[in-house]
CSV table of C-alpha atoms in Angstrom, one decimal:
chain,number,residue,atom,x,y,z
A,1,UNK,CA,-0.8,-13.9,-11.9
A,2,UNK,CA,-1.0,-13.9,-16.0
A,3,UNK,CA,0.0,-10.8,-17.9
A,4,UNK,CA,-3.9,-11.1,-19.1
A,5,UNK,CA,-5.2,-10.6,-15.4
A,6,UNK,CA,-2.5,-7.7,-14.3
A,7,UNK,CA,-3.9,-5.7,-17.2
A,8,UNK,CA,-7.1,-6.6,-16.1
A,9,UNK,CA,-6.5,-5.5,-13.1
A,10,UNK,CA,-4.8,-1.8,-14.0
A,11,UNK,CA,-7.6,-1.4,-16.3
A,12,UNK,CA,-10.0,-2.0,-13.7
A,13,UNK,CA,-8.7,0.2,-11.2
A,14,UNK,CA,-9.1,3.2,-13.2
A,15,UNK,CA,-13.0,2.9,-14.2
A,16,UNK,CA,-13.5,1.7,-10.2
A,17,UNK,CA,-16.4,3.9,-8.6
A,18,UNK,CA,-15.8,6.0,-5.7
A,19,UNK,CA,-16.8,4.6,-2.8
A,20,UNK,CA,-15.4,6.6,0.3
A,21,UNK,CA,-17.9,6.2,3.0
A,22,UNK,CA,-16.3,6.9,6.4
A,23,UNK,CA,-15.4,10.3,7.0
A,24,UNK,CA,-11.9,10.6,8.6
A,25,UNK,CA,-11.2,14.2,7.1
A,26,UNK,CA,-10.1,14.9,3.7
A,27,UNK,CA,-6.6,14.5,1.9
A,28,UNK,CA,-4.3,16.6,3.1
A,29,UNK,CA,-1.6,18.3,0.7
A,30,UNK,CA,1.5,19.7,2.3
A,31,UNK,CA,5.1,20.7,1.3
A,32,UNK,CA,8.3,19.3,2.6
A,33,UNK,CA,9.3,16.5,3.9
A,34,UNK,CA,6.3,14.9,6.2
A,35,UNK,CA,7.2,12.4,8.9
A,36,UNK,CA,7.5,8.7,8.3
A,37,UNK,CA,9.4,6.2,6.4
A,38,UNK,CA,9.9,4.5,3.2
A,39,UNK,CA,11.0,0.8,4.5
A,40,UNK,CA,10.6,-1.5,2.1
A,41,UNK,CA,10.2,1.1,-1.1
A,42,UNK,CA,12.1,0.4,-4.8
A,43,UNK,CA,11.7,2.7,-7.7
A,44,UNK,CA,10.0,0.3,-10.5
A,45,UNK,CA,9.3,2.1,-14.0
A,46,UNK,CA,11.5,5.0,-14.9
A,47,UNK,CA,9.6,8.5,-14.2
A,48,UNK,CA,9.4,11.5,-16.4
A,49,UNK,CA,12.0,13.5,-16.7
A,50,UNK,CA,12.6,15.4,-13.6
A,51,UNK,CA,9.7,13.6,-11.0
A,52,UNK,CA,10.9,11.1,-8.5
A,53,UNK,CA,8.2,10.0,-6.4
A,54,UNK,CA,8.4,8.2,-3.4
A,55,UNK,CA,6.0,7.1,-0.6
A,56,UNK,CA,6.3,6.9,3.4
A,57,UNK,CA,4.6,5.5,6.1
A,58,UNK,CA,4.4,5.9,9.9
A,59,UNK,CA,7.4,3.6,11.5
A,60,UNK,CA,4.4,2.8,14.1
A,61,UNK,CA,0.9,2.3,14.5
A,62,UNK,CA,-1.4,1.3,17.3
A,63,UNK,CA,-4.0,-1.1,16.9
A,64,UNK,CA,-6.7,-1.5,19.4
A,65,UNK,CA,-6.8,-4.8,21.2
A,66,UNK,CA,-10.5,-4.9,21.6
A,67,UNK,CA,-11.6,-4.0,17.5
A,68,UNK,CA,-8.3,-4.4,16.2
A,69,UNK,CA,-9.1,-0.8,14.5
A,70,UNK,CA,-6.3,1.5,13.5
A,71,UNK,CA,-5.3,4.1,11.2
A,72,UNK,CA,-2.5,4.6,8.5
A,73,UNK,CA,-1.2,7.4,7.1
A,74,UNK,CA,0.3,7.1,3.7
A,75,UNK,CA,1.9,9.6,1.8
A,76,UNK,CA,3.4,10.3,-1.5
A,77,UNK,CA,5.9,12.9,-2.3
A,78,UNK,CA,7.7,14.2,-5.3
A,79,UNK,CA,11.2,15.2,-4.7
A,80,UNK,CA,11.6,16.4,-8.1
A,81,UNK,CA,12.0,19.1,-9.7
A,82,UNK,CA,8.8,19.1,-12.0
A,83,UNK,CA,5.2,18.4,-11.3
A,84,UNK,CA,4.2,14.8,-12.2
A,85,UNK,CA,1.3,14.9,-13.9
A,86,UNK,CA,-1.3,12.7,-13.6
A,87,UNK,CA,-0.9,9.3,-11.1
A,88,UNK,CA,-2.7,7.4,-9.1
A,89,UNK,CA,-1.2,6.0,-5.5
A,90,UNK,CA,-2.4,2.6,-4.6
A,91,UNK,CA,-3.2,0.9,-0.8
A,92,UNK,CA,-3.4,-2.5,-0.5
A,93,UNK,CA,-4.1,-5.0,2.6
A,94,UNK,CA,-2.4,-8.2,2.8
A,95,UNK,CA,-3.1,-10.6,5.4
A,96,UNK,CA,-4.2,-10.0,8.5
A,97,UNK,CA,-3.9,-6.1,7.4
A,98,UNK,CA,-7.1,-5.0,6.2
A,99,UNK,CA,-7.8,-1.6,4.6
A,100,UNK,CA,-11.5,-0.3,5.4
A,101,UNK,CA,-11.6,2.5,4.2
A,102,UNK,CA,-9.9,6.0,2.2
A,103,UNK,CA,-11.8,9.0,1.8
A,104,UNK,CA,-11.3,10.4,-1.2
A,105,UNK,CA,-10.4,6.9,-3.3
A,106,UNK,CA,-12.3,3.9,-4.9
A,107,UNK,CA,-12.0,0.7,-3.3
A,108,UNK,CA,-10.8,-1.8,-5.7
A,109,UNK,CA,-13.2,-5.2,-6.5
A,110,UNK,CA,-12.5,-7.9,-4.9
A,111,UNK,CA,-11.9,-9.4,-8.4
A,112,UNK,CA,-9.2,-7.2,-9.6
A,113,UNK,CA,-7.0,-7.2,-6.3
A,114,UNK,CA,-3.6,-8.2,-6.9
A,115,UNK,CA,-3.4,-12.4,-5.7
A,116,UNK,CA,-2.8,-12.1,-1.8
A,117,UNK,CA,-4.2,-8.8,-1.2
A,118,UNK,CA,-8.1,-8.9,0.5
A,119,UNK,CA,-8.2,-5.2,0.4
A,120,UNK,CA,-7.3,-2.3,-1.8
A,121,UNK,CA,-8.0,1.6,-2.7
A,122,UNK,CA,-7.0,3.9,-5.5
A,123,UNK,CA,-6.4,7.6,-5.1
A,124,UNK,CA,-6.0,9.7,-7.8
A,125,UNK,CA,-3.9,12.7,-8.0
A,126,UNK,CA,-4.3,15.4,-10.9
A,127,UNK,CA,-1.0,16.0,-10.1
A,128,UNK,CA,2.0,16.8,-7.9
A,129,UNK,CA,4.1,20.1,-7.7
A,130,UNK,CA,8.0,19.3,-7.5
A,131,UNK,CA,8.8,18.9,-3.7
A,132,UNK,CA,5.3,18.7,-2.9
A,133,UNK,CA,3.5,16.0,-1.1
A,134,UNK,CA,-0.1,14.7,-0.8
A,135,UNK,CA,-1.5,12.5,2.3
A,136,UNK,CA,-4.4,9.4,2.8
A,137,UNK,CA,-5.5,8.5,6.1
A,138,UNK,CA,-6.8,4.9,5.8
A,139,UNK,CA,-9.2,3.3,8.0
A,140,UNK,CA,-7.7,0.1,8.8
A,141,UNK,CA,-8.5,-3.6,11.0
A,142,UNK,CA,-5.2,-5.5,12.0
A,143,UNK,CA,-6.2,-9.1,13.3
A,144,UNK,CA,-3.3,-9.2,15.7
A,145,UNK,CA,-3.3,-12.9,15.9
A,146,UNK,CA,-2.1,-12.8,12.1
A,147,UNK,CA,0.5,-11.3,10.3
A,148,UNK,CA,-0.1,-8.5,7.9
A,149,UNK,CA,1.4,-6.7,5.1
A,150,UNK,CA,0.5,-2.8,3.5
A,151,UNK,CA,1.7,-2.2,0.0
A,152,UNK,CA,2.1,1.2,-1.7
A,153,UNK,CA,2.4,1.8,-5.7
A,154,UNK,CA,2.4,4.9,-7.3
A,155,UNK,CA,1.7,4.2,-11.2
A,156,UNK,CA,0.7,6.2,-14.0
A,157,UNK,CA,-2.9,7.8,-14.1
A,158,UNK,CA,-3.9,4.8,-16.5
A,159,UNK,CA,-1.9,1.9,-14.7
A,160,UNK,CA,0.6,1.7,-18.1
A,161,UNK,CA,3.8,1.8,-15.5
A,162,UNK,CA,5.1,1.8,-12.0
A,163,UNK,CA,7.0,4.2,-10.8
A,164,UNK,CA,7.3,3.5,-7.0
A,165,UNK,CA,6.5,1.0,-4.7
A,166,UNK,CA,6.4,0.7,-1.1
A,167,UNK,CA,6.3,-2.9,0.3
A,168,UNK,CA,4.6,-5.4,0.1
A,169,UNK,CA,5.7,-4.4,4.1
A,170,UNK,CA,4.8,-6.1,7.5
A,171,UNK,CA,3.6,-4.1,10.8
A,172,UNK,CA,4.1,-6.1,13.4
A,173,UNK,CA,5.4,-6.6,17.2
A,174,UNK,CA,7.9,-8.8,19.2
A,175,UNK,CA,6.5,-8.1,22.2
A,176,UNK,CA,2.6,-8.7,22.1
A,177,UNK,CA,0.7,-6.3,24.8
A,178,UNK,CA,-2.8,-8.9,24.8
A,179,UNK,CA,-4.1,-7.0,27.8
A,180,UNK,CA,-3.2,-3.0,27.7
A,181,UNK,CA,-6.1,-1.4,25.4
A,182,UNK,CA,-3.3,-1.4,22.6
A,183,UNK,CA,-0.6,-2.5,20.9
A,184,UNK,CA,2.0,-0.9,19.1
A,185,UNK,CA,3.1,-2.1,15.7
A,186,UNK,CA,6.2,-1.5,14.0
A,187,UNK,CA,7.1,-1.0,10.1
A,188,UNK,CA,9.0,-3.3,8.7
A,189,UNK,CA,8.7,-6.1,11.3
A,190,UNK,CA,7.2,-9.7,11.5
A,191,UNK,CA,4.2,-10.0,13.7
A,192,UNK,CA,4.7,-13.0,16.9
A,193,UNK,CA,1.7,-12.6,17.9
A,194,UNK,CA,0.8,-14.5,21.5
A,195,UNK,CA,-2.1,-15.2,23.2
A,196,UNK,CA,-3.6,-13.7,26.3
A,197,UNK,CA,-2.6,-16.5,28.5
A,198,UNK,CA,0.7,-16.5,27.3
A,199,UNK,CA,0.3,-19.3,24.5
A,200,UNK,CA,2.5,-19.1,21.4
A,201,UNK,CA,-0.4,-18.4,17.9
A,202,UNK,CA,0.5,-20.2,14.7
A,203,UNK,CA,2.2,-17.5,12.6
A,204,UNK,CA,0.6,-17.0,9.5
A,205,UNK,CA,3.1,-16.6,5.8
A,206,UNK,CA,6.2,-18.0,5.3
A,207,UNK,CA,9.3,-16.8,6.9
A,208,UNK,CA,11.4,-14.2,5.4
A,209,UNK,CA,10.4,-11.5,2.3
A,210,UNK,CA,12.6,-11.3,-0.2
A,211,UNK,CA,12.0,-8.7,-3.0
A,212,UNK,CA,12.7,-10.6,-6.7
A,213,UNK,CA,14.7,-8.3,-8.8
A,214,UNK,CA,12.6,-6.8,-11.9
A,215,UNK,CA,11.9,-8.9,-14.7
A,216,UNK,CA,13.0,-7.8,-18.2
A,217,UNK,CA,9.8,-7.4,-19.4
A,218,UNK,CA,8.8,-5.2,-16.2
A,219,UNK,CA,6.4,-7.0,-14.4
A,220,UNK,CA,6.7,-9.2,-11.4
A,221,UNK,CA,5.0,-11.3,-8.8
A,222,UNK,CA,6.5,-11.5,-5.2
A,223,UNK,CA,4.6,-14.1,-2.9
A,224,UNK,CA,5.9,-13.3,0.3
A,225,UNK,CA,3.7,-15.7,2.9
A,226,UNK,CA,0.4,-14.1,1.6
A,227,UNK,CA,1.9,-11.5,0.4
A,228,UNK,CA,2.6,-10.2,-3.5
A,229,UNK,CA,4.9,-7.4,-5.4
A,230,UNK,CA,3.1,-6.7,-8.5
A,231,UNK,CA,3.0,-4.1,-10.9
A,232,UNK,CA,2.0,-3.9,-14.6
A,233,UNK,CA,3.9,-2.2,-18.0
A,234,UNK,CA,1.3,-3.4,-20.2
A,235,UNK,CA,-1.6,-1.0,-21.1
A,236,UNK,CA,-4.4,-1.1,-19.8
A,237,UNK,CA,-7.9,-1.1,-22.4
A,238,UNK,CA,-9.5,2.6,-22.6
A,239,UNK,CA,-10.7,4.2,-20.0
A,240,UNK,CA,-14.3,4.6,-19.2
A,241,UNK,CA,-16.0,7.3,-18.2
């Protein structure tokens, strides 16, 4: 991706319209530490003085083997010990990973999706008290015969830096259940998806998922099968709206 279209894309996000449409209950805000994991998750952009912000995720999820619905749970927290100000935490679908839905964020355009993602949301945050933490429950469709990929950014309110990011990071199974009503993924693991008679599926993305270290000028593309690690330094055009 050109530094052009990564600014177009962070500029993008921020004038996105809201466009939550399935109720699955409002954000939740909570304090402490909530359940979950941050697999896969790098600090990016260096954060204000005194915020360190960091995202989790459930280490499993099940996926139903009839609609291939789910659910995920993403949270960011600020371990600090001063509120962050304004940011923005980011959910984007990779592969056979496809985010639906978040109440209470704007779906990103298919245009300005990061290349490999399919899917994405923006949730803004006024702000986060130090060692407070906010949740998202996202709608979600895994296509179990697929591999797929979540990734979680938390950047600036206006896109200008990165300061976290979760993944891009695989759900997936060793031990396919094609005929119990679900299967159980697990973070950080390859899908091997197999078919209800027993047949091997063509895995989909290339084998392993490295992370590229950060580039000096502080933005980076990781293609990891379909897969990409992006963020953006550059500042994005004024707001709108």
């Amino acid at each position: 991706m050109s530094s052009h279209r990564m600014a177009a894309v962070a500029g993008s996000l921020v004038a996105a319209s809201f466009s939550a449409v399935v109720a699955l209950g409002p954000p939740a805000a909570a304090q402490g530490p909530e359940p979950g994991s941050d697999k896969g998750g790098k600090a990016v952009d260096q954060a204000p003085a005194g915020v360190r912000l960091t995202t989790l995720l459930p280490e499993r999820i099940s996926v139903d083997n009839g609609s291939g619905k789910t659910t995920i749970t993403a949270t960011v927290k600020n371990d600090g010990t001063r509120e962050s100000g304004g940011i923005r935490l980011l959910l984007v679908g990779f592969g056979g990973l496809t985010v639906k839905n978040v109440p209470g964020c704007s779906r990103i355009a298919e245009g300005d999706l990061p290349e490999g993602s399919h899917s994405g949301f923006s949730c803004p945050i006024d702000n986060l008290a130090a060692g407070a933490s906010k949740s998202y429950t996202a709608d979600a469709v895994f296509a179990l015969d697929r591999t797929g990929k979540i990734c979680l950014p938390v950047q600036a309110s206006d896109g200008s830096k990165t300061f976290w990011q979760q993944g891009p990071v695989p759900f997936g199974t060793t031990n396919p259940s094609p005929n119990a009503p679900a299967t159980p993924l697990l973070l950080g693991t390859d899908n091997a998806p197999v078919a209800p008679d027993g047949g091997e599926l063509p895995r989909t993305g290339a084998p392993g998922r490295d992370v590229l270290p950060l580039g000096a000028a502080g933005a980076a593309l990781l293609a990891a099968g379909a897969a990409g690690l992006w963020w953006s330094r550059r500042r994005p055009g004024p707001r709108q709206g």
